[in-house]
Every structure is written in structure tokens, then in C-alpha cells.
PDB file of C-alpha atoms in Angstrom:
ATOM      1  CA  GLU A   8     114.916 250.719  58.684  1.00  0.00           C
ATOM      2  CA  LEU A   9     118.462 250.571  57.419  1.00  0.00           C
ATOM      3  CA  LYS A  10     118.912 248.167  54.517  1.00  0.00           C
ATOM      4  CA  VAL A  11     122.151 246.969  52.998  1.00  0.00           C
ATOM      5  CA  GLU A  12     122.249 245.212  49.650  1.00  0.00           C
ATOM      6  CA  GLN A  13     125.241 243.569  48.069  1.00  0.00           C
ATOM      7  CA  ASN A  14     125.782 242.238  44.615  1.00  0.00           C
ATOM      8  CA  PRO A  15     126.586 239.807  43.395  1.00  0.00           C
ATOM      9  CA  LEU A  16     125.530 237.255  46.010  1.00  0.00           C
ATOM     10  CA  PHE A  17     127.780 234.616  44.509  1.00  0.00           C
ATOM     11  CA  LEU A  18     130.946 235.157  42.539  1.00  0.00           C
ATOM     12  CA  SER A  19     133.294 232.648  40.966  1.00  0.00           C
ATOM     13  CA  MET A  20     136.395 234.069  39.444  1.00  0.00           C
ATOM     14  CA  GLN A  21     139.646 232.762  38.103  1.00  0.00           C
ATOM     15  CA  GLU A  22     142.928 233.404  39.769  1.00  0.00           C
ATOM     16  CA  GLY A  23     144.623 236.508  38.457  1.00  0.00           C
ATOM     17  CA  LYS A  24     141.415 238.296  37.467  1.00  0.00           C
ATOM     18  CA  ASN A  25     139.983 241.518  38.851  1.00  0.00           C
ATOM     19  CA  TYR A  26     136.476 242.038  40.116  1.00  0.00           C
ATOM     20  CA  THR A  27     134.329 244.389  42.201  1.00  0.00           C
ATOM     21  CA  ILE A  28     131.682 243.733  44.839  1.00  0.00           C
ATOM     22  CA  TYR A  29     129.046 246.449  45.227  1.00  0.00           C
ATOM     23  CA  CYS A  30     127.217 247.538  48.356  1.00  0.00           C
ATOM     24  CA  ASN A  31     124.226 249.884  48.355  1.00  0.00           C
ATOM     25  CA  TYR A  32     122.598 251.120  51.522  1.00  0.00           C
ATOM     26  CA  SER A  33     119.376 252.930  52.262  1.00  0.00           C
ATOM     27  CA  THR A  34     120.193 255.686  54.774  1.00  0.00           C
ATOM     28  CA  THR A  35     123.157 257.722  55.919  1.00  0.00           C
ATOM     29  CA  SER A  36     125.508 256.091  58.374  1.00  0.00           C
ATOM     30  CA  ASP A  37     128.395 257.011  60.663  1.00  0.00           C
ATOM     31  CA  ARG A  38     130.662 254.404  59.211  1.00  0.00           C
ATOM     32  CA  LEU A  39     130.851 251.416  56.908  1.00  0.00           C
ATOM     33  CA  TYR A  40     132.831 248.236  57.395  1.00  0.00           C
ATOM     34  CA  TRP A  41     133.872 245.333  55.260  1.00  0.00           C
ATOM     35  CA  TYR A  42     134.194 242.006  57.043  1.00  0.00           C
ATOM     36  CA  ARG A  43     135.413 238.650  55.830  1.00  0.00           C
ATOM     37  CA  GLN A  44     134.087 235.282  56.989  1.00  0.00           C
ATOM     38  CA  ASP A  45     135.620 231.906  56.179  1.00  0.00           C
ATOM     39  CA  PRO A  46     133.295 228.870  56.235  1.00  0.00           C
ATOM     40  CA  GLY A  47     132.344 227.918  59.780  1.00  0.00           C
ATOM     41  CA  LYS A  48     134.446 230.721  61.204  1.00  0.00           C
ATOM     42  CA  SER A  49     133.869 234.095  62.813  1.00  0.00           C
ATOM     43  CA  LEU A  50     134.139 237.529  61.247  1.00  0.00           C
ATOM     44  CA  GLU A  51     137.350 239.368  60.510  1.00  0.00           C
ATOM     45  CA  SER A  52     137.337 243.123  60.067  1.00  0.00           C
ATOM     46  CA  LEU A  53     138.989 244.224  56.819  1.00  0.00           C
ATOM     47  CA  PHE A  54     138.257 247.933  56.481  1.00  0.00           C
ATOM     48  CA  VAL A  55     136.422 250.766  58.179  1.00  0.00           C
ATOM     49  CA  LEU A  56     135.398 253.719  56.003  1.00  0.00           C
ATOM     50  CA  LEU A  57     134.376 256.919  57.725  1.00  0.00           C
ATOM     51  CA  SER A  58     133.907 259.656  55.173  1.00  0.00           C
ATOM     52  CA  ASN A  59     132.916 260.376  51.616  1.00  0.00           C
ATOM     53  CA  GLY A  60     135.657 259.500  49.177  1.00  0.00           C
ATOM     54  CA  ALA A  61     137.493 257.297  51.667  1.00  0.00           C
ATOM     55  CA  VAL A  62     139.663 254.651  50.062  1.00  0.00           C
ATOM     56  CA  LYS A  63     141.546 251.947  51.915  1.00  0.00           C
ATOM     57  CA  GLN A  64     143.798 249.238  50.532  1.00  0.00           C
ATOM     58  CA  GLU A  65     145.279 246.114  52.022  1.00  0.00           C
ATOM     59  CA  GLY A  66     147.090 243.727  49.742  1.00  0.00           C
ATOM     60  CA  ARG A  67     144.851 242.748  46.831  1.00  0.00           C
ATOM     61  CA  LEU A  68     141.743 244.324  48.361  1.00  0.00           C
ATOM     62  CA  MET A  69     140.680 247.952  48.052  1.00  0.00           C
ATOM     63  CA  ALA A  70     137.530 249.470  49.527  1.00  0.00           C
ATOM     64  CA  SER A  71     135.932 252.804  48.720  1.00  0.00           C
ATOM     65  CA  LEU A  72     132.973 254.825  49.927  1.00  0.00           C
ATOM     66  CA  ASP A  73     130.666 257.277  48.143  1.00  0.00           C
ATOM     67  CA  THR A  74     128.252 258.596  50.758  1.00  0.00           C
ATOM     68  CA  LYS A  75     126.317 260.717  48.260  1.00  0.00           C
ATOM     69  CA  ALA A  76     125.500 257.665  46.162  1.00  0.00           C
ATOM     70  CA  ARG A  77     125.227 255.493  49.306  1.00  0.00           C
ATOM     71  CA  LEU A  78     127.588 253.064  47.642  1.00  0.00           C
ATOM     72  CA  SER A  79     130.677 251.210  48.717  1.00  0.00           C
ATOM     73  CA  THR A  80     132.825 248.934  46.597  1.00  0.00           C
ATOM     74  CA  LEU A  81     135.317 246.201  47.413  1.00  0.00           C
ATOM     75  CA  HIS A  82     137.730 245.694  44.539  1.00  0.00           C
ATOM     76  CA  ILE A  83     139.796 242.552  44.190  1.00  0.00           C
ATOM     77  CA  THR A  84     142.981 242.736  42.150  1.00  0.00           C
ATOM     78  CA  ALA A  85     144.679 239.678  40.674  1.00  0.00           C
ATOM     79  CA  ALA A  86     142.672 237.253  42.802  1.00  0.00           C
ATOM     80  CA  VAL A  87     144.372 234.370  44.589  1.00  0.00           C
ATOM     81  CA  HIS A  88     142.803 231.266  46.138  1.00  0.00           C
ATOM     82  CA  ASP A  89     143.315 232.553  49.696  1.00  0.00           C
ATOM     83  CA  LEU A  90     140.726 235.250  49.041  1.00  0.00           C
ATOM     84  CA  SER A  91     137.927 232.676  48.795  1.00  0.00           C
ATOM     85  CA  ALA A  92     135.456 233.611  51.568  1.00  0.00           C
ATOM     86  CA  THR A  93     132.186 235.426  52.185  1.00  0.00           C
ATOM     87  CA  TYR A  94     132.481 239.206  52.291  1.00  0.00           C
ATOM     88  CA  PHE A  95     130.007 241.361  54.177  1.00  0.00           C
ATOM     89  CA  CYS A  96     129.336 245.039  53.822  1.00  0.00           C
ATOM     90  CA  VAL A  97     128.240 246.346  57.225  1.00  0.00           C
ATOM     91  CA  LEU A  98     126.695 249.651  58.205  1.00  0.00           C
ATOM     92  CA  PHE A  99     126.973 251.179  61.644  1.00  0.00           C
ATOM     93  CA  GLY A 100     123.940 253.122  62.825  1.00  0.00           C
ATOM     94  CA  ASN A 101     122.020 253.531  66.106  1.00  0.00           C
ATOM     95  CA  GLU A 102     124.909 251.885  67.926  1.00  0.00           C
ATOM     96  CA  LYS A 103     124.477 248.596  66.076  1.00  0.00           C
ATOM     97  CA  LEU A 104     125.757 246.872  62.966  1.00  0.00           C
ATOM     98  CA  THR A 105     123.484 246.037  60.046  1.00  0.00           C
ATOM     99  CA  PHE A 106     124.909 243.414  57.734  1.00  0.00           C
ATOM    100  CA  GLY A 107     124.466 243.096  54.020  1.00  0.00           C
ATOM    101  CA  THR A 108     123.468 239.865  52.373  1.00  0.00           C
ATOM    102  CA  GLY A 109     127.070 238.823  51.871  1.00  0.00           C
ATOM    103  CA  THR A 110     128.960 237.895  48.719  1.00  0.00           C
ATOM    104  CA  ARG A 111     130.311 234.361  48.568  1.00  0.00           C
ATOM    105  CA  LEU A 112     133.532 234.552  46.592  1.00  0.00           C
ATOM    106  CA  THR A 113     135.174 231.470  45.136  1.00  0.00           C
ATOM    107  CA  ILE A 114     138.535 231.763  43.413  1.00  0.00           C
ATOM    108  CA  ILE A 115     139.104 229.052  40.830  1.00  0.00           C
ATOM    109  CA  PRO A 116     142.686 228.000  40.033  1.00  0.00           C
TER     110      PRO A 116
ATOM    111  CA  ASP B   6     146.139 240.728  74.354  1.00  0.00           C
ATOM    112  CA  ALA B   7     143.219 238.329  74.515  1.00  0.00           C
ATOM    113  CA  GLY B   8     140.562 238.810  71.905  1.00  0.00           C
ATOM    114  CA  VAL B   9     136.862 238.128  72.303  1.00  0.00           C
ATOM    115  CA  THR B  10     136.191 234.685  73.728  1.00  0.00           C
ATOM    116  CA  GLN B  11     132.967 232.698  73.751  1.00  0.00           C
ATOM    117  CA  SER B  12     131.822 229.488  75.373  1.00  0.00           C
ATOM    118  CA  PRO B  13     130.833 226.852  74.651  1.00  0.00           C
ATOM    119  CA  THR B  14     131.924 226.382  71.045  1.00  0.00           C
ATOM    120  CA  HIS B  15     129.137 223.957  70.226  1.00  0.00           C
ATOM    121  CA  LEU B  16     125.876 223.073  71.905  1.00  0.00           C
ATOM    122  CA  ILE B  17     123.019 220.684  71.197  1.00  0.00           C
ATOM    123  CA  LYS B  18     119.641 221.208  72.838  1.00  0.00           C
ATOM    124  CA  THR B  19     116.089 220.006  72.321  1.00  0.00           C
ATOM    125  CA  ARG B  20     112.994 222.085  71.702  1.00  0.00           C
ATOM    126  CA  GLY B  21     111.627 223.781  74.795  1.00  0.00           C
ATOM    127  CA  GLN B  22     114.907 223.769  76.668  1.00  0.00           C
ATOM    128  CA  GLN B  23     116.826 226.825  77.814  1.00  0.00           C
ATOM    129  CA  VAL B  24     120.399 227.743  76.936  1.00  0.00           C
ATOM    130  CA  THR B  25     123.018 230.188  78.223  1.00  0.00           C
ATOM    131  CA  LEU B  26     125.905 231.387  76.094  1.00  0.00           C
ATOM    132  CA  ARG B  27     128.863 233.317  77.457  1.00  0.00           C
ATOM    133  CA  CYS B  28     131.165 236.014  76.114  1.00  0.00           C
ATOM    134  CA  SER B  29     134.246 237.793  77.408  1.00  0.00           C
ATOM    135  CA  PRO B  30     135.091 241.001  75.553  1.00  0.00           C
ATOM    136  CA  LYS B  31     138.448 242.060  74.232  1.00  0.00           C
ATOM    137  CA  SER B  32     140.649 243.610  76.887  1.00  0.00           C
ATOM    138  CA  GLY B  33     139.764 247.277  77.380  1.00  0.00           C
ATOM    139  CA  HIS B  34     136.331 247.011  75.781  1.00  0.00           C
ATOM    140  CA  ASP B  35     133.195 247.835  77.725  1.00  0.00           C
ATOM    141  CA  THR B  36     130.371 247.105  75.270  1.00  0.00           C
ATOM    142  CA  VAL B  37     129.107 243.722  74.161  1.00  0.00           C
ATOM    143  CA  SER B  38     126.733 243.032  71.276  1.00  0.00           C
ATOM    144  CA  TRP B  39     125.144 239.726  70.349  1.00  0.00           C
ATOM    145  CA  TYR B  40     124.271 238.541  66.852  1.00  0.00           C
ATOM    146  CA  GLN B  41     122.496 235.513  65.437  1.00  0.00           C
ATOM    147  CA  GLN B  42     123.697 234.084  62.143  1.00  0.00           C
ATOM    148  CA  ALA B  43     121.510 231.477  60.510  1.00  0.00           C
ATOM    149  CA  LEU B  44     123.105 229.196  57.950  1.00  0.00           C
ATOM    150  CA  GLY B  45     123.817 231.018  54.691  1.00  0.00           C
ATOM    151  CA  GLN B  46     122.732 234.418  55.994  1.00  0.00           C
ATOM    152  CA  GLY B  47     124.333 237.509  57.428  1.00  0.00           C
ATOM    153  CA  PRO B  48     124.371 238.097  61.181  1.00  0.00           C
ATOM    154  CA  GLN B  49     121.306 239.729  62.731  1.00  0.00           C
ATOM    155  CA  PHE B  50     121.612 242.069  65.712  1.00  0.00           C
ATOM    156  CA  ILE B  51     120.013 240.729  68.900  1.00  0.00           C
ATOM    157  CA  PHE B  52     120.973 243.309  71.534  1.00  0.00           C
ATOM    158  CA  GLN B  53     123.790 245.319  73.031  1.00  0.00           C
ATOM    159  CA  TYR B  54     124.924 245.755  76.637  1.00  0.00           C
ATOM    160  CA  TYR B  55     126.805 248.652  78.190  1.00  0.00           C
ATOM    161  CA  GLU B  56     127.181 249.472  81.884  1.00  0.00           C
ATOM    162  CA  GLU B  57     125.240 246.307  82.680  1.00  0.00           C
ATOM    163  CA  GLU B  58     122.155 247.537  80.865  1.00  0.00           C
ATOM    164  CA  GLU B  59     120.564 246.694  77.527  1.00  0.00           C
ATOM    165  CA  ARG B  60     121.072 249.728  75.263  1.00  0.00           C
ATOM    166  CA  GLN B  61     119.690 248.540  71.952  1.00  0.00           C
ATOM    167  CA  ARG B  62     117.595 245.603  70.852  1.00  0.00           C
ATOM    168  CA  GLY B  63     116.879 244.092  67.472  1.00  0.00           C
ATOM    169  CA  ASN B  64     113.738 242.302  66.330  1.00  0.00           C
ATOM    170  CA  PHE B  65     113.998 239.311  68.614  1.00  0.00           C
ATOM    171  CA  PRO B  66     111.327 238.007  70.993  1.00  0.00           C
ATOM    172  CA  ASP B  67     111.528 238.243  74.764  1.00  0.00           C
ATOM    173  CA  ARG B  68     112.705 234.635  74.851  1.00  0.00           C
ATOM    174  CA  PHE B  69     116.091 236.154  74.142  1.00  0.00           C
ATOM    175  CA  SER B  70     117.522 237.907  77.166  1.00  0.00           C
ATOM    176  CA  GLY B  71     120.934 238.905  78.342  1.00  0.00           C
ATOM    177  CA  HIS B  72     123.081 240.164  81.104  1.00  0.00           C
ATOM    178  CA  GLN B  73     126.338 242.029  81.498  1.00  0.00           C
ATOM    179  CA  PHE B  74     128.543 241.656  84.554  1.00  0.00           C
ATOM    180  CA  PRO B  75     130.741 244.278  86.240  1.00  0.00           C
ATOM    181  CA  ASN B  76     133.793 242.818  84.501  1.00  0.00           C
ATOM    182  CA  TYR B  77     132.039 243.524  81.144  1.00  0.00           C
ATOM    183  CA  SER B  78     131.507 239.876  80.294  1.00  0.00           C
ATOM    184  CA  SER B  79     128.060 238.955  79.083  1.00  0.00           C
ATOM    185  CA  GLU B  80     125.559 236.133  78.824  1.00  0.00           C
ATOM    186  CA  LEU B  81     122.869 235.439  76.262  1.00  0.00           C
ATOM    187  CA  ASN B  82     119.925 233.368  77.435  1.00  0.00           C
ATOM    188  CA  VAL B  83     117.350 231.796  75.181  1.00  0.00           C
ATOM    189  CA  ASN B  84     114.241 230.216  76.692  1.00  0.00           C
ATOM    190  CA  ALA B  85     111.760 227.783  75.162  1.00  0.00           C
ATOM    191  CA  LEU B  86     114.077 226.904  72.307  1.00  0.00           C
ATOM    192  CA  LEU B  87     112.632 226.472  68.836  1.00  0.00           C
ATOM    193  CA  LEU B  88     114.117 224.623  65.881  1.00  0.00           C
ATOM    194  CA  GLY B  89     114.586 228.002  64.211  1.00  0.00           C
ATOM    195  CA  ASP B  90     116.931 229.112  66.960  1.00  0.00           C
ATOM    196  CA  SER B  91     119.604 226.841  65.480  1.00  0.00           C
ATOM    197  CA  ALA B  92     122.353 229.213  64.386  1.00  0.00           C
ATOM    198  CA  LEU B  93     125.816 230.559  65.039  1.00  0.00           C
ATOM    199  CA  TYR B  94     125.678 233.071  67.877  1.00  0.00           C
ATOM    200  CA  LEU B  95     128.348 235.734  67.693  1.00  0.00           C
ATOM    201  CA  CYS B  96     129.479 238.115  70.362  1.00  0.00           C
ATOM    202  CA  ALA B  97     131.189 241.373  69.438  1.00  0.00           C
ATOM    203  CA  SER B  98     132.927 243.834  71.705  1.00  0.00           C
ATOM    204  CA  SER B  99     133.816 247.492  71.336  1.00  0.00           C
ATOM    205  CA  LEU B 100     134.617 250.594  73.333  1.00  0.00           C
ATOM    206  CA  ILE B 101     131.734 253.008  73.588  1.00  0.00           C
ATOM    207  CA  GLY B 102     132.282 256.500  72.260  1.00  0.00           C
ATOM    208  CA  LEU B 103     135.166 255.893  69.878  1.00  0.00           C
ATOM    209  CA  THR B 104     133.932 256.797  66.413  1.00  0.00           C
ATOM    210  CA  GLN B 105     136.556 254.782  64.591  1.00  0.00           C
ATOM    211  CA  GLU B 106     136.279 251.720  66.769  1.00  0.00           C
ATOM    212  CA  THR B 107     135.730 248.410  65.065  1.00  0.00           C
ATOM    213  CA  GLN B 108     133.580 245.761  66.661  1.00  0.00           C
ATOM    214  CA  TYR B 109     135.657 242.658  67.223  1.00  0.00           C
ATOM    215  CA  PHE B 110     133.900 239.345  66.932  1.00  0.00           C
ATOM    216  CA  GLY B 111     134.427 236.197  68.908  1.00  0.00           C
ATOM    217  CA  PRO B 112     134.626 232.708  67.376  1.00  0.00           C
ATOM    218  CA  GLY B 113     130.936 232.093  68.002  1.00  0.00           C
ATOM    219  CA  THR B 114     128.825 229.384  69.599  1.00  0.00           C
ATOM    220  CA  ARG B 115     127.090 227.012  67.231  1.00  0.00           C
ATOM    221  CA  LEU B 116     123.716 226.004  68.645  1.00  0.00           C
ATOM    222  CA  LEU B 117     121.736 223.106  67.252  1.00  0.00           C
ATOM    223  CA  VAL B 118     118.155 222.631  68.427  1.00  0.00           C
ATOM    224  CA  LEU B 119     116.653 219.200  67.780  1.00  0.00           C
TER     225      LEU B 119
END
């Protein structure tokens, strides 16, 4: 059974600081996603990572994938309040998505 | 280009009742997946429909059933509702066979079972 673990589960950080969310998974996968969810809202796709060493950046967020270590990271640079949300690492396998535990990020002014 | 739509947005039912949730996929998509998200948790895969047939199923009891129509829209049915079925139900659509395709999620239906 595919398992996806994220850490930390909760993260409070000050505006302007940098931080990294880690995602470990148990088996190989075709692709890895990062999704964002605002409270009470649906899921927004941020990145899709397809191969070892893949790196994608959008604004203050950068995601990377190390398939050998079965590790993905989501790095936040110079955090701003608008980034407050829950972030999910998601693995695609057997035609379905398996979600991580989620990291609830709160940016403090 | 219309995204994934779901109806209703909110629903209140009592234990033992039955409920039907509806989903229309993003234009051009042919595959619909359903997920259950309990409060404070990540979404859990229920099942996926393609060509009007269930292709994959997660660890959900037979009380959860679905259907896909020729226009690719889908329904999720839950019978004999339990309090634990209270959750946000998310529909996601995609196009089968595209390796880089992202699953796009609808706004969800929030179900409360009393």
C-alpha cells in the first residue's frame, strides 16, 4: 500500500522567512503533485513532478523531487500571508491519487 | 472553459437516509474520480469511473456506489448514511492516458449527517 508522509503537520512562520515542507513516500510512482487547499475550499494544483531531479518554481514556491530517496520538498521563500493554507503532497499510482497528511501553514505578520 | 462542477454545495441528511451527489467534469475530460475528505484530514480515494465503468476502488464499503453517464458526468450514491459519512466529497476529472495530466478538483459537496 502506498503511503505518503509529510512533515511538519503544522507550521507557523513569520513573514519574510524561508522554510521547507518534506514529503516521503513508500513506493515508486509515476508522478508526484503538490496541491494547495484553503480552509473550506477545494484543491488547487500547484506542481506536477515527473522525473528524478525535477524542480519547478512558481513565485515564492519551489518543488523538487528525488525519486531515489523517495522524497519531495516544497520550499517557501520569503513567506507572505497569502501563502497561508494546507499543502498536500500527492502521489499518483494505480490510476488514483494518494494524499499525504497535509501541512497546515500559517504565516504570521 | 468550464471547470469541474459539483452539486449540491451543501447537504444535510439524517442517519439511514440515502444521498446522491453530482459532478460534471472539466470540458474535454473523460475520467471522474471521487474522494472523501473528513475534517482535518487529507482526501481519501473512493472510486474512479471511465467509459461508464468503475475502474478503481478504494477501501470504501458497498454503501458507496457510483455511475458515469455518456456525457462523462458522474454521480456518487451513499446508502444507509452513518454519522461518519459527514465529510467534504470532492470530484476530480482528468483525461485518461495523458501521463502529465493533472486531476482537476471541483468545489466539493459538504455533507452533514445528523
